Coordinates of C-alpha atoms in Angstrom, one line a residue:
M1 CA 13.3 -1.3 19.1
I2 CA 15.5 -1.8 16.1
L3 CA 13.9 -0.4 13.0
S4 CA 15.2 -1.9 9.7
N5 CA 15.9 1.0 7.4
Q6 CA 15.8 -0.9 4.1
H7 CA 17.3 1.0 1.2
I8 CA 16.7 0.0 -2.4
V9 CA 18.8 1.7 -5.1
L10 CA 18.2 1.7 -8.8
P11 CA 21.2 3.0 -10.6
L12 CA 22.1 2.3 -14.2
L13 CA 22.3 -1.4 -13.4
L14 CA 19.6 -1.7 -10.7
N15 CA 21.2 -1.9 -7.3
L16 CA 19.1 -3.7 -4.8
L17 CA 21.0 -4.3 -1.5
F18 CA 21.2 -2.8 1.9
T19 CA 23.4 0.3 2.1
F20 CA 24.2 -0.6 5.7
V21 CA 25.2 -4.1 4.8
Y22 CA 27.6 -3.5 2.0
S23 CA 30.1 -0.7 1.5
H24 CA 29.9 -1.5 -2.2
I25 CA 26.4 -1.9 -3.4
P26 CA 26.5 -4.5 -6.1
T27 CA 24.1 -4.5 -9.1
T28 CA 21.8 -7.4 -9.9
L29 CA 24.1 -8.3 -12.8
E30 CA 26.7 -9.3 -10.3
G31 CA 24.2 -11.8 -8.9
P32 CA 22.5 -14.1 -8.2
F33 CA 23.5 -13.7 -4.6
P34 CA 23.6 -16.6 -2.1
P35 CA 20.7 -16.8 0.2
I36 CA 21.0 -15.0 3.5
T37 CA 18.8 -15.2 6.6
V38 CA 19.2 -12.7 9.4
P39 CA 18.7 -14.3 12.8
F40 CA 15.5 -13.2 14.5
D41 CA 15.8 -10.9 17.5
P42 CA 13.2 -12.2 20.0
S43 CA 12.9 -8.8 21.6
L44 CA 11.0 -7.6 18.5
R45 CA 8.2 -10.0 19.2
A46 CA 6.7 -7.8 21.9
V47 CA 3.0 -7.1 22.1
A48 CA 1.9 -4.8 19.3
I49 CA -0.4 -2.2 20.9
D50 CA -2.7 -0.1 18.9
L51 CA -2.9 3.7 19.6
P52 CA -6.1 4.3 21.7
D53 CA -8.7 6.8 20.6
T54 CA -7.6 9.0 23.5
D55 CA -4.1 9.5 21.9
P56 CA -3.8 13.2 20.9
R57 CA -2.4 12.1 17.5
V58 CA -5.6 10.5 16.6
R59 CA -8.2 12.9 18.1
R60 CA -10.2 15.4 16.0
N61 CA -8.7 18.8 16.5
V62 CA -10.7 20.9 14.1
H63 CA -14.1 22.5 14.5
G64 CA -17.3 22.6 12.4
F65 CA -16.5 21.9 8.7
Q66 CA -12.8 22.6 8.8
P67 CA -10.7 20.2 6.8
E68 CA -8.9 17.3 8.4
Q69 CA -7.2 14.0 7.3
I70 CA -5.7 16.0 4.4
S71 CA -3.8 13.9 1.9
L72 CA -2.2 14.0 -1.6
S73 CA -2.0 11.5 -4.4
L74 CA -0.5 11.6 -7.9
S75 CA -2.3 11.6 -11.2
T76 CA -0.6 9.8 -14.1
S77 CA 2.1 12.5 -14.6
Y78 CA 3.8 15.5 -12.9
H79 CA 1.3 18.1 -14.1
S80 CA -1.6 16.8 -12.0
V81 CA -2.0 16.1 -8.2
W82 CA -5.0 15.1 -6.2
V83 CA -5.8 16.8 -2.9
S84 CA -8.2 14.9 -0.5
W85 CA -9.6 15.8 2.9
I86 CA -12.7 15.2 5.2
T87 CA -15.1 17.7 6.7
G88 CA -17.7 17.0 9.4
E89 CA -17.7 14.3 12.0
F90 CA -18.4 10.7 11.4
Q91 CA -21.2 9.0 13.2
I92 CA -21.4 5.5 14.6
G93 CA -24.4 4.0 16.4
Y94 CA -27.9 2.5 15.7
N95 CA -29.6 5.7 14.4
I96 CA -27.2 7.4 12.1
K97 CA -28.1 10.3 9.8
P98 CA -25.6 10.8 6.9
L99 CA -24.3 14.3 6.2
D100 CA -25.2 15.9 2.9
P101 CA -22.1 16.4 0.7
K102 CA -23.9 19.2 -1.2
T103 CA -23.8 21.4 1.8
V104 CA -19.9 21.8 1.7
S105 CA -17.9 22.8 -1.3
S106 CA -14.7 21.2 -2.4
V107 CA -12.2 24.0 -3.2
V108 CA -8.4 24.2 -3.3
H109 CA -6.5 27.5 -3.6
Y110 CA -3.0 27.0 -4.7
G111 CA 0.1 28.7 -6.3
T112 CA 3.9 28.7 -6.2
S113 CA 4.0 31.3 -3.4
R114 CA 2.6 30.9 0.1
T115 CA 1.4 34.5 -0.1
A116 CA -0.2 34.3 -3.5
L117 CA -2.6 31.3 -3.8
V118 CA -3.9 32.7 -7.0
R119 CA -5.2 29.5 -8.6
E120 CA -8.5 27.7 -7.7
A121 CA -9.6 24.1 -8.4
K122 CA -13.0 22.5 -7.6
G123 CA -13.8 18.9 -7.2
Q124 CA -16.4 16.4 -5.9
S125 CA -17.4 15.1 -2.5
L126 CA -19.1 12.0 -1.1
I127 CA -19.9 10.1 2.0
Y128 CA -19.8 6.4 2.5
N129 CA -21.7 4.1 4.9
Q130 CA -20.7 0.9 6.6
L131 CA -24.0 -0.9 7.3
Y132 CA -24.8 -4.2 9.2
P133 CA -28.3 -5.3 9.0
Y134 CA -28.0 -7.3 12.3
E135 CA -29.2 -6.4 15.7
G136 CA -26.5 -5.3 18.1
L137 CA -24.1 -4.2 15.4
Q138 CA -23.5 -0.4 15.0
N139 CA -23.6 1.3 11.7
Y140 CA -21.1 4.1 10.5
T141 CA -21.4 7.0 8.2
S142 CA -18.3 9.0 7.3
G143 CA -17.7 12.7 7.3
I144 CA -17.7 14.4 3.9
I145 CA -14.8 13.3 1.8
H146 CA -13.5 15.7 -0.8
H147 CA -11.3 15.0 -3.8
V148 CA -10.0 17.9 -5.9
R149 CA -7.6 17.5 -8.9
L150 CA -5.0 20.3 -9.4
R151 CA -4.0 20.5 -13.1
G152 CA -1.5 22.4 -15.2
L153 CA 1.4 22.0 -12.7
E154 CA 5.1 22.4 -13.5
P155 CA 7.6 19.6 -12.9
S156 CA 9.9 19.6 -9.8
T157 CA 8.1 22.7 -8.4
V158 CA 6.9 23.5 -4.9
Y159 CA 3.2 24.5 -4.7
Y160 CA 1.4 25.8 -1.7
Y161 CA -2.2 25.0 -1.1
Q162 CA -5.2 25.5 1.2
C163 CA -8.3 23.4 1.0
G164 CA -11.8 23.6 2.3
D165 CA -15.0 25.8 1.7
P166 CA -14.3 29.5 1.6
S167 CA -17.9 30.4 1.8
L168 CA -18.2 28.7 5.2
E169 CA -14.9 30.2 6.4
A170 CA -13.8 26.7 6.8
M171 CA -10.4 26.6 5.1
S172 CA -7.3 24.6 6.2
D173 CA -3.9 25.9 7.1
I174 CA -1.5 26.3 4.2
Y175 CA 0.5 23.2 3.2
Y176 CA 2.9 22.5 0.3
F177 CA 4.1 19.6 -1.9
R178 CA 6.8 19.3 -4.7
T179 CA 5.6 17.9 -8.0
M180 CA 7.3 14.9 -9.6
P181 CA 10.1 15.5 -12.1
I182 CA 9.4 15.4 -15.8
S183 CA 9.6 11.8 -17.2
G184 CA 12.9 11.0 -18.8
P185 CA 15.9 8.5 -18.6
K186 CA 17.9 10.9 -16.4
S187 CA 15.0 12.3 -14.3
Y188 CA 13.9 10.6 -11.1
P189 CA 12.3 11.5 -7.7
G190 CA 14.9 11.8 -4.9
R191 CA 13.4 9.1 -2.6
V192 CA 10.4 6.9 -2.8
A193 CA 9.3 5.3 0.5
V194 CA 7.8 1.9 0.3
V195 CA 5.8 0.3 3.2
G196 CA 3.1 -2.3 3.7
D197 CA 0.8 -3.6 6.4
L198 CA 0.9 -0.3 8.6
G199 CA -2.0 -0.3 10.9
L200 CA -1.8 2.1 13.8
T201 CA 0.3 0.7 16.6
Y202 CA 3.1 2.3 18.5
N203 CA 5.3 0.3 16.2
T204 CA 3.6 2.0 13.3
T205 CA 4.4 5.4 14.8
T206 CA 8.1 4.5 15.1
T207 CA 8.2 3.5 11.4
I208 CA 6.4 6.6 10.2
N209 CA 8.5 8.9 12.3
H210 CA 11.6 7.3 10.9
L211 CA 10.3 7.2 7.3
T212 CA 9.4 10.9 7.6
S213 CA 12.9 11.8 8.7
N214 CA 14.2 10.4 5.4
E215 CA 12.2 13.1 3.6
P216 CA 10.7 10.9 0.8
D217 CA 9.2 12.5 -2.3
L218 CA 6.6 9.8 -2.8
L219 CA 5.0 7.0 -0.5
L220 CA 3.9 3.7 -1.8
L221 CA 1.6 1.9 0.6
I222 CA 1.4 -1.8 -0.5
G223 CA -2.0 -2.7 1.1
D224 CA -3.4 -3.3 4.6
V225 CA -3.9 0.2 5.8
T226 CA -5.7 0.6 9.1
Y227 CA -6.7 -3.0 10.2
A228 CA -10.1 -1.6 11.3
N229 CA -11.5 -5.1 10.5
L230 CA -9.8 -6.4 13.7
Y231 CA -12.5 -4.7 15.7
L232 CA -16.2 -5.1 16.6
T233 CA -18.4 -2.2 15.8
N234 CA -18.3 -1.3 19.5
G235 CA -14.6 -0.7 19.3
T236 CA -13.5 -4.0 20.9
G237 CA -10.3 -5.3 19.3
S238 CA -8.5 -8.6 19.0
D239 CA -5.3 -10.0 17.4
C240 CA -7.4 -12.9 16.2
Y241 CA -10.8 -11.8 15.1
S242 CA -12.2 -15.2 14.2
C243 CA -11.0 -16.6 17.5
S244 CA -12.7 -14.0 19.7
F245 CA -15.9 -13.4 17.8
P246 CA -16.8 -16.8 16.1
Q247 CA -20.6 -16.1 16.4
S248 CA -20.5 -12.7 14.7
P249 CA -23.0 -12.9 11.8
I250 CA -20.7 -10.9 9.5
H251 CA -17.0 -9.8 9.8
E252 CA -17.8 -6.4 11.2
T253 CA -15.3 -3.6 11.4
Y254 CA -14.7 -0.5 13.5
Q255 CA -14.6 2.3 10.9
P256 CA -13.4 5.1 13.2
R257 CA -10.0 3.5 13.0
W258 CA -9.8 4.9 9.5
D259 CA -10.4 8.3 10.8
Y260 CA -7.8 7.9 13.5
W261 CA -5.4 6.7 10.8
G262 CA -6.1 9.6 8.5
R263 CA -5.4 12.1 11.4
F264 CA -2.1 10.4 12.4
M265 CA -0.9 10.3 8.8
Q266 CA -1.9 13.9 7.8
N267 CA 1.4 15.4 8.9
L268 CA 3.2 13.2 6.3
V269 CA 0.7 12.8 3.5
S270 CA -0.4 16.4 3.3
K271 CA 3.1 17.1 2.0
V272 CA 4.2 13.8 0.3
P273 CA 1.8 12.1 -2.2
M274 CA 0.7 8.6 -1.1
M275 CA -0.2 5.9 -3.7
V276 CA -2.3 3.1 -2.2
V277 CA -3.2 -0.4 -3.4
E278 CA -5.7 -2.6 -1.6
G279 CA -4.9 -5.4 0.8
N280 CA -7.0 -8.1 2.3
H281 CA -7.8 -6.1 5.4
E282 CA -9.6 -3.5 3.2
I283 CA -12.2 -6.0 2.1
E284 CA -14.6 -5.0 4.9
K285 CA -17.8 -6.8 3.8
Q286 CA -21.0 -5.1 4.8
A287 CA -24.7 -5.1 3.8
E288 CA -25.7 -6.0 0.2
D289 CA -22.3 -7.8 0.0
K290 CA -20.5 -4.5 -0.6
Q291 CA -16.7 -4.6 -0.1
F292 CA -13.7 -2.2 -0.1
V293 CA -16.1 0.8 0.3
A294 CA -13.8 2.7 2.8
Y295 CA -10.7 2.1 0.6
S296 CA -12.4 3.2 -2.6
S297 CA -14.0 6.2 -1.0
R298 CA -11.2 7.7 1.1
F299 CA -8.4 7.8 -1.4
A300 CA -8.1 9.5 -4.8
F301 CA -6.7 7.2 -7.5
P302 CA -5.6 8.0 -11.1
S303 CA -7.8 5.2 -12.4
E304 CA -9.6 7.2 -15.0
E305 CA -6.4 9.0 -16.1
S306 CA -4.6 5.8 -16.6
G307 CA -7.4 4.1 -18.5
S308 CA -8.6 1.8 -15.6
S309 CA -12.3 1.5 -14.6
S310 CA -11.4 0.4 -11.1
T311 CA -9.8 1.7 -7.9
F312 CA -8.1 -1.7 -7.6
Y313 CA -5.6 -1.2 -10.4
Y314 CA -4.0 1.8 -12.1
S315 CA -0.7 3.2 -13.1
F316 CA 1.3 6.5 -13.0
N317 CA 4.7 8.0 -13.8
A318 CA 7.2 9.4 -11.4
G319 CA 9.9 10.8 -13.3
G320 CA 11.6 8.0 -15.3
I321 CA 9.8 5.2 -13.4
H322 CA 6.4 3.8 -14.6
F323 CA 4.5 2.3 -11.7
V324 CA 1.8 -0.4 -12.1
M325 CA -0.5 -1.0 -9.1
L326 CA -2.4 -4.2 -9.4
G327 CA -5.3 -5.8 -7.5
A328 CA -5.0 -9.2 -6.1
Y329 CA -8.5 -9.3 -4.7
T330 CA -10.4 -8.7 -7.9
D331 CA -10.5 -10.7 -11.1
Y332 CA -7.0 -10.9 -12.5
A333 CA -7.6 -13.8 -14.9
R334 CA -6.4 -13.5 -18.6
T335 CA -10.0 -13.1 -19.7
G336 CA -10.8 -10.3 -17.2
E337 CA -10.8 -6.5 -17.4
Q338 CA -7.8 -6.1 -15.2
Y339 CA -5.6 -8.3 -17.4
K340 CA -6.7 -6.5 -20.5
W341 CA -6.1 -3.1 -19.0
L342 CA -2.6 -4.3 -17.9
E343 CA -1.9 -5.5 -21.5
R344 CA -2.7 -2.1 -22.8
D345 CA -0.9 -0.2 -20.1
L346 CA 2.3 -2.1 -20.5
A347 CA 2.2 -1.9 -24.3
S348 CA 2.0 2.0 -24.0
V349 CA 5.1 2.2 -21.9
D350 CA 8.0 4.0 -23.7
R351 CA 11.2 2.7 -22.1
S352 CA 13.2 5.5 -23.6
V353 CA 11.1 7.9 -21.5
T354 CA 10.4 5.7 -18.4
P355 CA 13.3 3.2 -18.3
W356 CA 12.3 1.6 -15.1
L357 CA 9.1 -0.4 -14.8
V358 CA 7.9 -1.2 -11.2
A359 CA 4.9 -3.3 -10.2
A360 CA 3.2 -3.5 -6.9
W361 CA 0.3 -5.5 -5.3
H362 CA -0.4 -6.8 -1.8
P363 CA 0.3 -10.7 -1.5
P364 CA 3.7 -11.8 -2.8
W365 CA 4.3 -14.6 -5.4
Y366 CA 7.8 -15.3 -4.0
S367 CA 7.9 -15.5 -0.2
T368 CA 9.6 -18.2 1.8
Y369 CA 7.8 -17.5 5.1
K370 CA 5.2 -20.0 6.4
A371 CA 2.5 -17.3 6.7
H372 CA 0.5 -17.1 3.5
Y373 CA 2.9 -19.4 1.8
R374 CA 2.2 -19.6 -2.1
E375 CA -1.3 -18.1 -1.3
A376 CA -1.1 -15.9 -4.5
E377 CA -0.2 -18.7 -6.8
C378 CA -3.2 -18.4 -8.9
M379 CA -2.4 -14.7 -9.6
R380 CA 1.2 -15.6 -10.4
V381 CA 0.0 -18.4 -12.9
H382 CA -2.2 -15.8 -14.8
V383 CA 0.0 -12.7 -14.7
E384 CA 3.6 -13.6 -14.4
D385 CA 4.2 -14.2 -18.2
L386 CA 2.9 -10.8 -19.0
L387 CA 5.1 -8.9 -16.5
Y388 CA 8.1 -11.0 -17.7
S389 CA 7.4 -10.3 -21.3
Y390 CA 7.5 -6.6 -20.8
G391 CA 10.5 -6.7 -18.6
V392 CA 9.3 -5.5 -15.2
D393 CA 12.4 -4.6 -13.1
I394 CA 11.0 -4.8 -9.6
V395 CA 8.0 -5.9 -7.7
F396 CA 6.8 -4.7 -4.3
N397 CA 4.5 -6.7 -2.1
G398 CA 3.3 -6.6 1.5
H399 CA 1.1 -9.2 3.3
I400 CA 3.9 -11.1 4.9
H401 CA 4.9 -9.2 8.1
A402 CA 8.6 -9.3 7.4
Y403 CA 11.2 -8.3 4.7
E404 CA 12.5 -10.6 1.9
R405 CA 14.3 -9.7 -1.3
S406 CA 14.6 -12.1 -4.2
N407 CA 17.2 -12.7 -6.8
R408 CA 15.9 -12.0 -10.3
V409 CA 13.4 -14.9 -10.7
Y410 CA 10.8 -16.2 -13.1
N411 CA 8.7 -19.3 -12.6
Y412 CA 10.7 -20.1 -9.5
N413 CA 13.9 -20.3 -11.5
L414 CA 16.8 -17.8 -11.3
D415 CA 16.5 -15.7 -14.5
P416 CA 18.6 -12.6 -15.4
C417 CA 15.5 -11.2 -17.2
G418 CA 13.1 -11.7 -14.4
P419 CA 12.2 -9.0 -11.9
V420 CA 13.5 -8.6 -8.3
H421 CA 10.6 -9.3 -5.9
I422 CA 10.7 -7.4 -2.6
T423 CA 8.2 -8.1 0.2
I424 CA 8.0 -5.3 2.7
G425 CA 5.0 -5.9 4.8
D426 CA 6.7 -5.1 8.1
G427 CA 5.2 -1.6 8.8
G428 CA 4.2 -2.4 12.4
N429 CA 0.6 -3.6 12.6
R430 CA -1.0 -5.3 15.6
E431 CA -0.7 -8.9 14.0
K432 CA 3.0 -8.8 14.8
M433 CA 5.8 -10.2 12.6
A434 CA 6.2 -13.4 10.5
I435 CA 9.1 -15.4 11.8
K436 CA 8.7 -19.0 10.6
F437 CA 10.0 -20.1 7.2
A438 CA 8.3 -22.8 5.1
D439 CA 11.6 -24.5 4.5
E440 CA 12.3 -25.1 8.1
P441 CA 11.6 -28.6 9.4
G442 CA 7.9 -29.0 10.4
H443 CA 6.9 -25.6 9.1
C444 CA 5.8 -26.5 5.5
P445 CA 2.1 -25.8 5.3
D446 CA -0.4 -28.4 4.0
P447 CA -1.2 -27.6 0.3
S448 CA -4.9 -27.6 1.2
S449 CA -4.4 -24.6 3.4
T450 CA -3.4 -22.4 0.5
P451 CA -6.5 -21.8 -1.7
D452 CA -7.2 -18.5 -3.4
P453 CA -10.6 -17.7 -1.9
Y454 CA -10.9 -14.7 -4.2
M455 CA -10.6 -16.7 -7.4
G456 CA -11.9 -20.0 -6.0
G457 CA -8.9 -22.1 -7.1
F458 CA -6.1 -24.2 -5.7
C459 CA -3.1 -23.4 -7.9
A460 CA -0.2 -24.1 -5.5
T461 CA 1.0 -27.7 -6.2
N462 CA 4.1 -29.6 -5.6
F463 CA 7.1 -28.4 -7.7
T464 CA 7.8 -30.4 -10.8
F465 CA 11.3 -29.2 -11.4
G466 CA 14.5 -27.9 -9.5
P467 CA 15.8 -28.9 -6.0
A468 CA 12.3 -29.0 -4.6
V469 CA 10.9 -31.4 -7.3
S470 CA 7.9 -33.5 -5.9
K471 CA 7.8 -31.2 -2.9
F472 CA 5.4 -28.4 -1.8
C473 CA 8.3 -26.6 0.0
W474 CA 12.0 -26.4 -0.3
D475 CA 14.1 -28.0 2.4
R476 CA 16.4 -25.0 2.6
Q477 CA 16.2 -21.3 1.8
P478 CA 15.4 -21.3 -1.9
D479 CA 17.9 -20.0 -4.4
Y480 CA 15.6 -17.3 -5.6
S481 CA 15.5 -15.9 -2.0
A482 CA 18.5 -13.6 -1.6
F483 CA 17.9 -12.0 1.8
R484 CA 15.2 -12.3 4.5
E485 CA 14.7 -10.6 7.8
S486 CA 11.9 -10.4 10.4
S487 CA 11.9 -6.8 11.8
F488 CA 9.8 -3.7 11.6
G489 CA 10.7 -1.2 8.8
Y490 CA 10.2 0.2 5.4
G491 CA 12.1 0.8 2.2
I492 CA 13.7 3.8 0.5
L493 CA 13.9 3.4 -3.3
E494 CA 16.5 5.6 -4.9
V495 CA 17.5 5.9 -8.6
K496 CA 21.1 6.8 -9.1
K497 CA 21.7 8.5 -12.4

């Protein structure tokens, strides 16, 4: 398998090209660049096979209430980090009895020396349920999920930690992480890994193994985490859920896939903070019309710290980069809470302290693939002007299972003040890659197939300007599309001082 190792570099003039394609990496000020399409390698279209529950990498290998699925996430700045883990076994079946979170404490011992974990932090715990009030569908209740915030940390410093409940003699091994550098115009994390649409296939394992070998300081996961919703509650899976289970009374999910995923990822995310934003596969509707419950429960988000009231959108600093994570599957209209929060957050950014402004959400605004073509147009209509007015430098998206990088663009026009949009949803999930382009003959979708079901609107119409005027699709690779390639991979974002 060829793994595309996509490097994105942000030096003084924002370099955004593959290091293996060009010996000289040009800046975006040297663009716009002529559109390039890399020919598709058919050997990469092989069957995407999920890891089975018998794989040792996803099996539970702890006992009692010992911690597992340990992960890290950032707060808004270097001085605070979240530690999350799970204790106890999940249950799935027709007669489940949830565990009591009060029976296990949430404690982290930490310090700058492996042999002197002299500081202690305590946090909160919870369980969540995935319930289906229909005969024949199995219900799920999680193990106890713990979130503990470590405070008062020094920048660019290695900390060792051990989590669990010391009163039960149920503590983890000792792990370590490095805090983010202090925010400033010459202070940046070494490498930020960016990946979307991971799932848990053998392709995923190749992606994560290669990503881990690049020793990132931070991981951005741009939605679609486990693909648990491609399974019935009995564990039966399918590449096309609606095709295989059309009579299902609700779009059920197989929640143990979340636990398998957490176990597989622990080796990486127990050392490297992971910042997640929701994708469409995290919706997971259940009884009482609840949605996104697993996503909102399993991860710790710096929502409160960044002034957000939602796990769907938040912001944080990593050195001289301010990251804004946005929700595409919640209200993003100009009258809504997310938009008002975004206005406040962007207005508070001091570009002399964090010169680079990066935004991320799941479905892209600028994608030339047939799959999900212009699906997020309503969000673009509402939000693009705001991001443009504050000079966002780069946007990361997933959703399309391929790679595409834009020239600087605004309202479909080349614009030196617009951000570069990068779609990087090719992590390796079981739905395989996107390979057809909307500008190819016969591949332009019908406009009626591109509604926004989350906002109830049809915003994608025929273009009224430019080379595609009076058309829904371009008849060639658009000028705003600089580079596109269908392959498995991830990105490495580096800032060169």
